[in-house]
mmCIF file of C-alpha atoms in Angstrom:
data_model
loop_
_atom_site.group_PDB
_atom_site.id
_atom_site.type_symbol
_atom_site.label_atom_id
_atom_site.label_comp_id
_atom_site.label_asym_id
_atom_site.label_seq_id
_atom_site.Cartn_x
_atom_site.Cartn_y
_atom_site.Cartn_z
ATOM 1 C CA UNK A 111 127.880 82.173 68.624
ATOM 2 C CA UNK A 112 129.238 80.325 71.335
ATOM 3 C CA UNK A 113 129.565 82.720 73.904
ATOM 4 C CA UNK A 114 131.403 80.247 76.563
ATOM 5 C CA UNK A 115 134.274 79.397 74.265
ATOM 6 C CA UNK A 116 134.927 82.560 72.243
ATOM 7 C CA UNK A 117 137.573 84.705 72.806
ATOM 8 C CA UNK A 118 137.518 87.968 71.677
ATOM 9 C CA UNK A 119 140.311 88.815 69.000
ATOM 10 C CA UNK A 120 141.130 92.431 70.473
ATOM 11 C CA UNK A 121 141.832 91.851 74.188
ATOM 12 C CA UNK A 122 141.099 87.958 74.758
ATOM 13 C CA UNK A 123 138.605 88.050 77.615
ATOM 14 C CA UNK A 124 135.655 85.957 77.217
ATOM 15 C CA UNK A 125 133.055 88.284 78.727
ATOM 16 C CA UNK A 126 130.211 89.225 75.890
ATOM 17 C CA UNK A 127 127.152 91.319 76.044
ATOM 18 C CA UNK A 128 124.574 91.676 73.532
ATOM 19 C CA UNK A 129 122.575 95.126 72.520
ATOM 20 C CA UNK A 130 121.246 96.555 69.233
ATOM 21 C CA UNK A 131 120.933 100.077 68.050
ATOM 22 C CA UNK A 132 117.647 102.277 69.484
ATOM 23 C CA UNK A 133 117.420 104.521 66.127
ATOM 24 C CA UNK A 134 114.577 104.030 63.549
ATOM 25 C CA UNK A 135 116.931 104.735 61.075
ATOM 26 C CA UNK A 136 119.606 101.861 62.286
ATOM 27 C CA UNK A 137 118.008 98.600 60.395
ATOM 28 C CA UNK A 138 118.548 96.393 57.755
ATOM 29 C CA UNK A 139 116.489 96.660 54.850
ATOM 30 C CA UNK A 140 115.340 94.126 52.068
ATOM 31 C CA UNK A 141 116.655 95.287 48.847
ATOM 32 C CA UNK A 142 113.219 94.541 46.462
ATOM 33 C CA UNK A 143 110.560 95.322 49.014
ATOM 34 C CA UNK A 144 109.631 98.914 48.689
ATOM 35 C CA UNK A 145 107.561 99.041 51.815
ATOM 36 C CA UNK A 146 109.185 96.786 54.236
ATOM 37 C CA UNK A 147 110.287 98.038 57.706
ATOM 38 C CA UNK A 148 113.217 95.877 57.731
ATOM 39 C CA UNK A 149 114.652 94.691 61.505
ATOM 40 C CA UNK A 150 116.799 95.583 63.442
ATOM 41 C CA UNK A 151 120.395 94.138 64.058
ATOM 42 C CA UNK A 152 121.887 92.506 67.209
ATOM 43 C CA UNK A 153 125.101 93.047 68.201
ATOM 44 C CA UNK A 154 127.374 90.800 70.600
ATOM 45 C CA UNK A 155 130.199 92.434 71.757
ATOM 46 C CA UNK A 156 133.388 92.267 73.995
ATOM 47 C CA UNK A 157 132.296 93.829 77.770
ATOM 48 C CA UNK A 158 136.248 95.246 78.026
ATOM 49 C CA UNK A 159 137.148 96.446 75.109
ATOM 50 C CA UNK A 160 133.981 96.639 72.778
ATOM 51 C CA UNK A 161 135.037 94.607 70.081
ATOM 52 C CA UNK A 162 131.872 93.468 67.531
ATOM 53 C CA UNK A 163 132.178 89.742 67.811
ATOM 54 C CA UNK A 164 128.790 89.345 65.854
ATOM 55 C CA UNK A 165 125.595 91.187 64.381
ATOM 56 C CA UNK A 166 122.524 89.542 63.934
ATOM 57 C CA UNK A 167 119.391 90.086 61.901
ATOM 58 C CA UNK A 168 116.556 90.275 64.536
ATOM 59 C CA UNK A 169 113.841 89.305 62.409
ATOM 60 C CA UNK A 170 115.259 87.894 59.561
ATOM 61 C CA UNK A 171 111.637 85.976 58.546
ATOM 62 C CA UNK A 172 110.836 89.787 56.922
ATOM 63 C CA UNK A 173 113.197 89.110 54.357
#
């Protein structure tokens, strides 16, 4: 995501910020693997308003 040239679709301000969930129990996990850990998810988000303006896998390689 570009950050300098997005707009966010709630308020329009172009200010992001990114974070991620600090829960064990807040991650993506790969449907066949039984014993995977799975990663966690980044989120980029509006600094007004809050809007999600993406979510990324953080490791993605474990799927």
């Amino acid at each position: 995501m570009n950050q300098a040239q997005t707009a966010c679709k709630a308020c329009g301000r172009t200010e992001f910020v990114k974070g991620r969930l600090n829960n064990g129990y807040a991650r993506v996990m790969p449907i066949n693997k039984a014993f995977s850990f799975g990663s966690g998810v980044i989120y980029t988000f509006c600094k007004r308003c809050g809007e999600i303006a993406s979510m990324k896998i953080e490791n993605p390689e474990k799927f």
